Every structure is written in structure tokens, then in C-alpha cells.
Amino acid sequence: MAAAVMILTGCSTTFRHAQLPQNGQARIPEIQIDPATGVSSLELSVLIYNVAGLPWPIGCGKASRTVDEYGEKIPIACNRSAALRAIGDSLGKLRRQGLEPDIVMLQEAFISAAAEIPVRAGYPNWVTGPGVSDLGLKYSGRASQNFIDERSFWKGEKLGKWQSSGLMLASNFPIKVVYKHPFNQWECAGFDCLANKGLLVAEIEVPGLPYHLRVATTHFNSRGRSGVSSERALIAHNLQLDEARDFLRTIINRDLPFIWGGDLNMRNSNDRLVYFVETSIFRINEVSAFCSAYPEDCETQFEWRSDAPWQETQDLQGWVPGNQISIMPLSMEMLFDDPVDGIMLSDHDGVFVKYRLSWPVPSNLSPVSPEIR
């Protein structure tokens, strides 16, 4: 434990991105107009990806969920800086082919090489989430006194923040407004408390779209990797969901279409999933639920392994339509899901979704996603 803390204290990175607004523009979407209805639409794409940008040697030896021909889990690259640079180069290759995601939202972008990803990938605009010193309140009235009193030094809960939120967002389109909101300092569990987790929200000016597009990413408290009981980790997860919900309520603008995604740490956890759905201020439209239910509307490049794919992953993406702008997923695929020279670049896959945004809202609205449970 002491060695891990020493490593973390020596590896905290502060990223400095360009001041806002950032007005770079790498692509102009084509506007389609339906001659029968007069409805305008454009297409854009979003990638979410936990890049495992962890300080050495924490990321070394981690296994991905991808298995080899013998059924063994394939390890991730031990040199995390080199892996992050390879991720940036891969996105840059997609750009040269005209296939790059328009918006990229990263989690666990902790170490300095993470800042090279948007640069290597050719994104003109990028921002980061709460830094290591952008601290929230210690705790809120939602946290019980027992939860606060039972914080453990040995599990990393009384050592302060040694890493940033690890959140990063890059865009082909101008980033006009950014909100960075850390979770409350003590409303976390186990070694997750060493990172200053929170929310990163951005308003993006998509050329041709009559309103800004709002996007958000986050990374909630883990379960087993936190090093504490599942019960304590669940309480922390719920507290962070509450904090995220209450913050989003303060900036809510129903006119703006909204796309969200990140590492929500809810895989195979019905308690977490139910709380996420039941306490949301928005109707939960989740992409894998939509695409698996409506394959005629949403193309996928893989086979579904179950009828509840949202339960099989930590990484979820979804949307909330604006009052005047509808959103519909057109396709979903996984990126970075194959090994490179026998190793994976991260222990997560990237979730890549193409959307159509239409305005004014068509009278024949696209179907919403089934409720996730």
C-alpha cells in the first residue's frame, strides 16, 4: 500500500488545454433535408474509451476481457505511455481515412502521455475534467455518518486526492462551454478515493445544428477493484450518482440535445443499474438497448451475447433529445477490441456510435430504447 501511494504521489499530472472557447473545426457535417417533411438532419459520431492511463506499475499486468484462442484473457500493454500514444496514432489513422469519431470521451487519462492522444489524433479542440486540486466539498447531507466515520486510511480513503478525474474530451467541432464538477471528496470507496472523480460536461457547436450539442462523461466508483466491501462500494456509487444528478439539474437546458457516456462501473450489478435508472432526471435511452431491440434501425458490427448487453459492460453510451432536436443511433461498433502484437491497448474496448440529429422534431419520432434493468 505504501509503495502504491508513493507511486501515485509522484505521478500526478496537470493538463493544460487551450482557453475557451476553442474554435477549431476539423469537419463540416453534411446537412440532409427531407423534401417531403422539411426536416433537416446531420450525422456525427462519438467514441467513449477507458484508456487505462495508469501510473506505472499499477497498469502493468492487468488483463483485458478479450480472450485468446486458448480462452486466456489477453494482458494489456505494460508500458502505458506507449499504449496511449498508440491509441492516439490509431485515431489519427482513422482520421486519414475519414473515419475518425467526431467526439472522443476518455476515462482514466491520468498520465502525461494521455495529453498526446488528441494531438496525435488531429483533434483541434480538447479539454479535461476536474484536476487533482479541483476539490469538491468533503461530503454532503446524503452521506450517512457511519459511512463517513468508517473511512479507512489503509484502503486509501483518508489520503486525499493524488490523481485527477482522468476525464478528457476531444472534438472535431468548436467547444464553447465546459463544466467540470468533482464528486464530494469523501463520497467514494476504497482506492478509488485517490482519484478526484467527477463529471466533465461540454457544449459543442456543431456546424449547421441550430442548438449546441451537450455531451458529458464520467467514471463512477468501482466495485471489486476498490478494495472494500461491495456494500460500501455500492453506497459510494449511489452517492456519486446523486451528486451527478443534482449537478446536471443545475445546468439543465431541455432545448439542447444531450449525449452521455463513460465508465459507469455497473457491469453485472443489478443494484447499481436499478438505482441509476430510478433516480435519473432523464429517461434513460441507452445505445446497446436500442440497437439490440431495433436492429433494422441501428447497425452493429458484432453479435449480441445476451438480450441485456448493457449488463455485460462497464462502458455505456446514451442520449437525451432536445425539445427541438431528436437523436437516433444509426450504428454501434467496438474499437480497440483486437490485440496488437499479442497485447491489448487497454482493459476496455472503445464504444463507437454514429447518431443522426434531426430538427425540427419529426412527427414520426424514432423509437426510444427499451428500459434497461
Coordinates of C-alpha atoms in Angstrom, one line a residue:
M1 CA 0.0 0.0 0.0
A2 CA 2.7 2.5 1.0
A3 CA 4.6 1.8 -2.3
A4 CA 1.4 2.4 -4.3
V5 CA 0.8 5.7 -2.6
M6 CA 4.4 6.8 -3.2
I7 CA 4.0 6.0 -6.9
L8 CA 0.7 7.9 -7.1
T9 CA 2.0 10.9 -5.3
G10 CA 4.9 11.2 -7.8
C11 CA 2.8 10.8 -10.9
S12 CA 0.0 13.3 -10.6
T13 CA -0.3 15.2 -13.9
T14 CA -1.9 18.5 -14.5
F15 CA -3.0 19.0 -18.1
R16 CA -3.2 22.5 -19.6
H17 CA -5.6 22.8 -22.5
A18 CA -6.3 25.9 -24.6
Q19 CA -8.6 28.5 -23.2
L20 CA -12.3 28.5 -24.1
P21 CA -13.9 29.0 -26.4
Q22 CA -12.0 26.6 -28.6
N23 CA -13.0 27.3 -32.2
G24 CA -11.1 24.7 -34.2
Q25 CA -13.1 22.9 -36.9
A26 CA -11.9 19.7 -38.5
R27 CA -15.1 18.7 -40.3
I28 CA -18.4 20.2 -41.5
P29 CA -21.2 17.7 -41.4
E30 CA -23.4 17.4 -44.4
I31 CA -27.0 18.7 -43.8
Q32 CA -29.7 16.5 -45.3
I33 CA -33.2 17.9 -45.9
D34 CA -36.2 15.6 -46.3
P35 CA -38.1 17.2 -49.2
A36 CA -41.4 15.6 -48.0
T37 CA -41.2 16.9 -44.5
G38 CA -38.7 19.7 -44.5
V39 CA -36.9 18.0 -41.6
S40 CA -33.1 18.7 -41.6
S41 CA -30.6 16.2 -40.2
L42 CA -26.9 15.6 -39.8
E43 CA -24.8 12.7 -38.7
L44 CA -22.0 12.7 -36.1
S45 CA -20.1 10.0 -34.1
V46 CA -19.0 9.6 -30.5
L47 CA -16.4 7.3 -29.0
I48 CA -16.1 6.5 -25.3
Y49 CA -13.0 4.7 -24.2
N50 CA -11.3 3.9 -20.8
V51 CA -7.7 4.0 -21.9
A52 CA -6.2 2.7 -18.6
G53 CA -3.7 5.6 -18.5
L54 CA -2.5 4.5 -15.1
P55 CA 0.8 5.3 -13.4
W56 CA 3.5 2.5 -13.6
P57 CA 3.3 -0.2 -12.3
I58 CA -0.4 -0.1 -11.5
G59 CA -1.5 -0.8 -15.0
C60 CA 1.2 -3.4 -15.6
G61 CA -0.1 -7.0 -15.6
K62 CA -3.8 -6.1 -15.9
A63 CA -5.9 -8.4 -18.0
S64 CA -8.4 -7.4 -20.6
R65 CA -11.8 -9.1 -21.1
T66 CA -10.7 -10.3 -24.5
V67 CA -9.6 -13.9 -24.6
D68 CA -7.1 -15.6 -26.9
E69 CA -7.7 -18.9 -28.8
Y70 CA -7.0 -20.9 -25.6
G71 CA -9.6 -19.0 -23.6
E72 CA -7.0 -17.0 -21.7
K73 CA -7.5 -13.3 -21.0
I74 CA -5.1 -11.2 -23.1
P75 CA -3.0 -8.8 -20.9
I76 CA -2.8 -5.1 -21.6
A77 CA 0.5 -3.3 -22.5
C78 CA 2.7 -2.7 -19.5
N79 CA 4.2 0.4 -21.0
R80 CA 1.1 2.6 -20.6
S81 CA 2.6 5.7 -22.1
A82 CA 3.4 3.8 -25.3
A83 CA -0.1 2.3 -25.3
L84 CA -1.7 5.8 -25.0
R85 CA 0.5 7.1 -27.9
A86 CA -0.6 4.0 -30.0
I87 CA -4.2 4.9 -29.2
G88 CA -3.7 8.4 -30.5
D89 CA -1.9 7.1 -33.6
S90 CA -4.7 4.7 -34.3
L91 CA -7.3 7.5 -34.1
G92 CA -5.0 9.6 -36.4
K93 CA -5.0 6.7 -38.9
L94 CA -8.8 6.7 -38.8
R95 CA -8.8 10.4 -39.5
R96 CA -6.7 10.0 -42.6
Q97 CA -9.3 7.5 -43.8
G98 CA -12.1 9.9 -43.0
L99 CA -13.4 7.5 -40.3
E100 CA -12.5 9.2 -37.0
P101 CA -15.0 9.8 -34.3
D102 CA -16.2 13.4 -34.2
I103 CA -16.2 13.4 -30.4
V104 CA -14.0 11.3 -28.1
M105 CA -14.6 11.0 -24.4
L106 CA -11.9 9.2 -22.4
Q107 CA -11.6 7.9 -18.9
E108 CA -8.5 7.0 -16.9
A109 CA -6.5 9.5 -18.9
F110 CA -4.2 10.1 -15.9
I111 CA -0.6 10.1 -17.0
S112 CA 1.1 12.8 -19.1
A113 CA 1.0 10.7 -22.3
A114 CA -2.8 11.0 -22.3
A115 CA -2.5 14.6 -23.5
E116 CA -0.8 13.3 -26.6
I117 CA -3.9 11.3 -27.7
P118 CA -5.9 14.3 -29.1
V119 CA -2.8 15.8 -30.6
R120 CA -1.7 12.6 -32.4
A121 CA -5.3 12.0 -33.5
G122 CA -5.6 15.5 -35.0
Y123 CA -8.4 16.9 -32.8
P124 CA -8.3 20.8 -32.8
N125 CA -10.2 21.0 -29.5
W126 CA -9.8 19.2 -26.3
V127 CA -10.5 19.7 -22.6
T128 CA -10.1 17.7 -19.4
G129 CA -12.2 17.1 -16.3
P130 CA -11.5 18.1 -12.7
G131 CA -7.8 18.2 -11.9
V132 CA -6.2 16.9 -8.7
S133 CA -6.7 20.2 -6.9
D134 CA -10.2 21.0 -8.1
L135 CA -11.8 19.7 -5.0
G136 CA -15.5 19.4 -4.2
L137 CA -17.0 19.5 -0.7
K138 CA -15.8 16.9 1.8
Y139 CA -19.3 15.3 1.9
S140 CA -23.0 16.1 1.6
G141 CA -26.0 15.6 3.8
R142 CA -26.8 12.5 1.7
A143 CA -23.8 10.6 3.2
S144 CA -24.6 8.8 6.5
Q145 CA -22.4 9.5 9.5
N146 CA -21.5 5.8 9.6
F147 CA -20.2 5.9 6.1
I148 CA -18.0 8.9 6.9
D149 CA -16.8 7.5 10.2
E150 CA -15.8 4.2 8.7
R151 CA -13.4 5.7 6.1
S152 CA -10.1 3.6 6.1
F153 CA -6.6 5.0 5.8
W154 CA -5.3 1.6 4.7
K155 CA -7.8 1.4 1.9
G156 CA -6.8 4.9 0.6
E157 CA -9.9 6.7 1.9
K158 CA -8.0 9.2 4.1
L159 CA -5.1 10.1 1.8
G160 CA -6.6 12.9 -0.2
K161 CA -6.5 13.1 -4.0
W162 CA -3.4 12.0 -5.8
Q163 CA -4.8 11.9 -9.3
S164 CA -7.1 14.0 -11.4
S165 CA -10.5 12.8 -12.6
G166 CA -8.9 11.1 -15.6
L167 CA -11.5 12.6 -17.9
M168 CA -10.7 14.0 -21.3
L169 CA -12.9 15.1 -24.2
A170 CA -11.7 15.9 -27.8
S171 CA -13.9 17.3 -30.6
N172 CA -13.8 17.9 -34.3
F173 CA -16.1 20.9 -33.6
P174 CA -15.8 24.0 -31.5
I175 CA -16.1 23.6 -27.7
K176 CA -17.8 26.6 -26.4
V177 CA -18.7 25.9 -22.8
V178 CA -17.2 23.4 -20.3
Y179 CA -18.4 22.4 -16.8
K180 CA -16.0 20.5 -14.5
H181 CA -17.7 19.1 -11.4
P182 CA -15.8 16.9 -8.9
F183 CA -17.6 14.5 -6.7
N184 CA -17.5 15.2 -3.0
Q185 CA -14.1 14.2 -1.6
W186 CA -15.2 11.6 1.0
E187 CA -18.2 10.2 -1.0
C188 CA -16.0 7.5 -2.5
A189 CA -14.9 4.0 -1.5
G190 CA -11.5 2.3 -1.3
F191 CA -8.6 3.1 -3.5
D192 CA -11.0 4.9 -5.9
C193 CA -10.7 7.8 -3.4
L194 CA -7.2 8.5 -4.6
A195 CA -8.6 9.9 -7.9
N196 CA -10.6 13.1 -8.0
K197 CA -13.5 11.6 -9.9
G198 CA -16.4 13.7 -11.2
L199 CA -18.2 15.0 -14.3
L200 CA -16.9 16.6 -17.5
V201 CA -19.7 18.4 -19.5
A202 CA -19.1 20.3 -22.7
E203 CA -21.3 22.3 -25.1
I204 CA -20.2 21.8 -28.7
E205 CA -21.1 24.0 -31.6
V206 CA -21.8 21.5 -34.4
P207 CA -21.8 23.4 -37.8
G208 CA -25.4 23.5 -39.1
L209 CA -27.0 22.4 -35.8
P210 CA -29.4 25.1 -34.6
Y211 CA -28.5 24.5 -30.9
H212 CA -25.3 23.5 -29.1
L213 CA -24.9 19.8 -28.5
R214 CA -24.2 19.0 -24.9
V215 CA -22.0 15.9 -24.1
A216 CA -20.9 14.5 -20.8
T217 CA -18.6 11.8 -19.5
T218 CA -17.8 10.4 -16.1
H219 CA -16.2 7.5 -14.2
F220 CA -18.1 6.2 -11.2
N221 CA -16.7 4.2 -8.2
S222 CA -15.5 0.7 -9.0
R223 CA -16.6 -2.4 -7.1
G224 CA -14.0 -5.2 -6.6
R225 CA -11.0 -3.1 -7.6
S226 CA -11.8 -0.5 -4.9
G227 CA -10.5 -2.9 -2.2
V228 CA -13.5 -2.5 0.1
S229 CA -16.8 -4.4 0.6
S230 CA -19.3 -4.4 -2.2
E231 CA -21.8 -2.8 0.2
R232 CA -19.5 0.1 0.9
A233 CA -18.6 0.5 -2.8
L234 CA -22.4 0.5 -3.7
I235 CA -23.0 3.3 -1.2
A236 CA -20.3 5.4 -2.8
H237 CA -21.5 4.6 -6.3
N238 CA -25.0 5.8 -5.3
L239 CA -23.7 8.9 -3.7
Q240 CA -21.8 9.8 -6.8
L241 CA -24.9 9.2 -9.0
D242 CA -26.8 11.5 -6.6
E243 CA -24.1 14.2 -7.0
A244 CA -24.1 13.9 -10.8
R245 CA -27.9 14.1 -11.0
D246 CA -28.1 17.1 -8.7
F247 CA -25.3 18.9 -10.7
L248 CA -26.9 18.2 -14.0
R249 CA -30.2 19.5 -12.7
T250 CA -28.5 22.9 -12.0
I251 CA -27.4 23.3 -15.7
I252 CA -30.3 21.6 -17.4
N253 CA -31.4 23.0 -20.7
R254 CA -34.1 21.0 -22.4
D255 CA -33.5 22.7 -25.7
L256 CA -30.0 21.2 -26.0
P257 CA -29.6 17.6 -27.3
F258 CA -27.5 15.6 -24.9
I259 CA -25.2 12.6 -25.4
W260 CA -23.6 11.0 -22.4
G261 CA -21.2 8.1 -21.9
G262 CA -18.4 6.8 -19.8
D263 CA -17.2 4.0 -17.5
L264 CA -20.3 3.7 -15.3
N265 CA -19.0 0.6 -13.4
M266 CA -22.3 -1.2 -13.4
R267 CA -21.5 -4.5 -15.2
N268 CA -23.4 -7.4 -13.6
S269 CA -24.6 -5.2 -10.8
N270 CA -28.4 -5.0 -10.7
D271 CA -28.3 -2.8 -7.6
R272 CA -26.3 -0.2 -9.3
L273 CA -28.2 -0.3 -12.5
V274 CA -31.6 -0.1 -10.9
Y275 CA -30.5 3.0 -8.8
F276 CA -29.1 4.6 -12.0
V277 CA -32.4 4.2 -13.8
E278 CA -34.8 5.0 -11.0
T279 CA -33.0 8.2 -9.8
S280 CA -32.3 9.7 -13.3
I281 CA -33.7 13.1 -14.1
F282 CA -33.9 12.0 -17.7
R283 CA -35.5 9.0 -19.4
I284 CA -32.6 6.6 -19.9
N285 CA -32.0 6.0 -23.7
E286 CA -29.1 3.6 -23.8
V287 CA -27.5 2.7 -27.1
S288 CA -26.9 -1.0 -26.7
A289 CA -30.5 -1.5 -25.5
F290 CA -31.8 0.5 -28.6
C291 CA -29.6 -1.2 -31.1
S292 CA -30.3 -4.7 -29.9
A293 CA -34.1 -4.1 -29.8
Y294 CA -34.2 -2.3 -33.2
P295 CA -31.6 -3.9 -35.5
E296 CA -33.4 -2.6 -38.5
D297 CA -32.7 1.0 -37.4
C298 CA -29.2 0.6 -35.8
E299 CA -26.5 -1.4 -37.5
T300 CA -24.0 -3.4 -35.3
Q301 CA -20.7 -5.0 -36.3
F302 CA -20.8 -7.8 -33.7
E303 CA -23.1 -10.5 -32.3
W304 CA -25.0 -9.8 -29.1
R305 CA -24.1 -12.3 -26.4
S306 CA -27.3 -11.8 -24.4
D307 CA -30.6 -10.0 -24.6
A308 CA -29.3 -7.5 -22.0
P309 CA -26.0 -6.3 -23.4
W310 CA -25.9 -3.2 -21.1
Q311 CA -25.3 -5.6 -18.2
E312 CA -22.2 -7.0 -19.7
T313 CA -20.1 -3.9 -19.8
Q314 CA -18.9 -1.0 -17.7
D315 CA -18.9 1.3 -20.7
L316 CA -22.3 2.8 -21.6
Q317 CA -23.4 5.5 -24.0
G318 CA -26.8 7.1 -24.4
W319 CA -28.7 10.2 -25.3
V320 CA -31.5 12.7 -24.4
P321 CA -33.3 14.5 -27.2
G322 CA -33.7 18.3 -27.1
N323 CA -37.1 19.9 -27.3
Q324 CA -36.4 20.8 -30.9
I325 CA -33.8 18.2 -31.9
S326 CA -34.2 14.4 -31.9
I327 CA -31.4 11.9 -31.7
M328 CA -31.3 8.4 -33.1
P329 CA -28.4 5.9 -33.1
L330 CA -27.6 4.6 -36.5
S331 CA -24.8 2.2 -35.7
M332 CA -22.7 0.8 -32.9
E333 CA -19.3 -0.9 -33.0
M334 CA -16.3 -1.7 -30.8
L335 CA -12.9 -0.1 -31.5
F336 CA -9.6 -1.2 -30.0
D337 CA -11.1 -4.7 -29.4
D338 CA -8.3 -6.6 -31.1
P339 CA -4.8 -7.3 -29.7
V340 CA -1.7 -5.6 -31.2
D341 CA 1.3 -7.8 -31.2
G342 CA -0.4 -10.1 -28.7
I343 CA -1.4 -7.4 -26.2
M344 CA -4.4 -5.1 -25.7
L345 CA -4.0 -1.3 -25.6
S346 CA -6.4 -1.2 -22.7
D347 CA -8.6 -3.5 -20.5
H348 CA -11.7 -1.9 -22.0
D349 CA -13.0 -1.7 -25.6
G350 CA -13.9 1.6 -27.2
V351 CA -17.7 2.1 -27.8
F352 CA -18.2 3.9 -31.1
V353 CA -21.7 5.2 -32.0
K354 CA -23.0 7.1 -35.0
Y355 CA -26.0 9.3 -34.4
R356 CA -28.5 11.2 -36.6
L357 CA -29.7 14.5 -35.2
S358 CA -32.9 15.9 -36.7
W359 CA -34.8 19.2 -36.5
P360 CA -37.5 20.2 -36.1
V361 CA -38.5 17.1 -34.2
P362 CA -40.2 14.8 -36.7
S363 CA -43.8 13.9 -36.1
N364 CA -42.9 10.2 -36.5
L365 CA -40.4 10.1 -33.7
S366 CA -37.8 7.4 -33.7
P367 CA -38.5 4.7 -31.1
V368 CA -36.9 5.2 -27.7
S369 CA -34.7 2.5 -26.2
P370 CA -36.2 -0.2 -24.0
E371 CA -35.9 0.3 -20.3
I372 CA -32.6 -1.1 -19.0
R373 CA -32.7 -3.2 -15.9

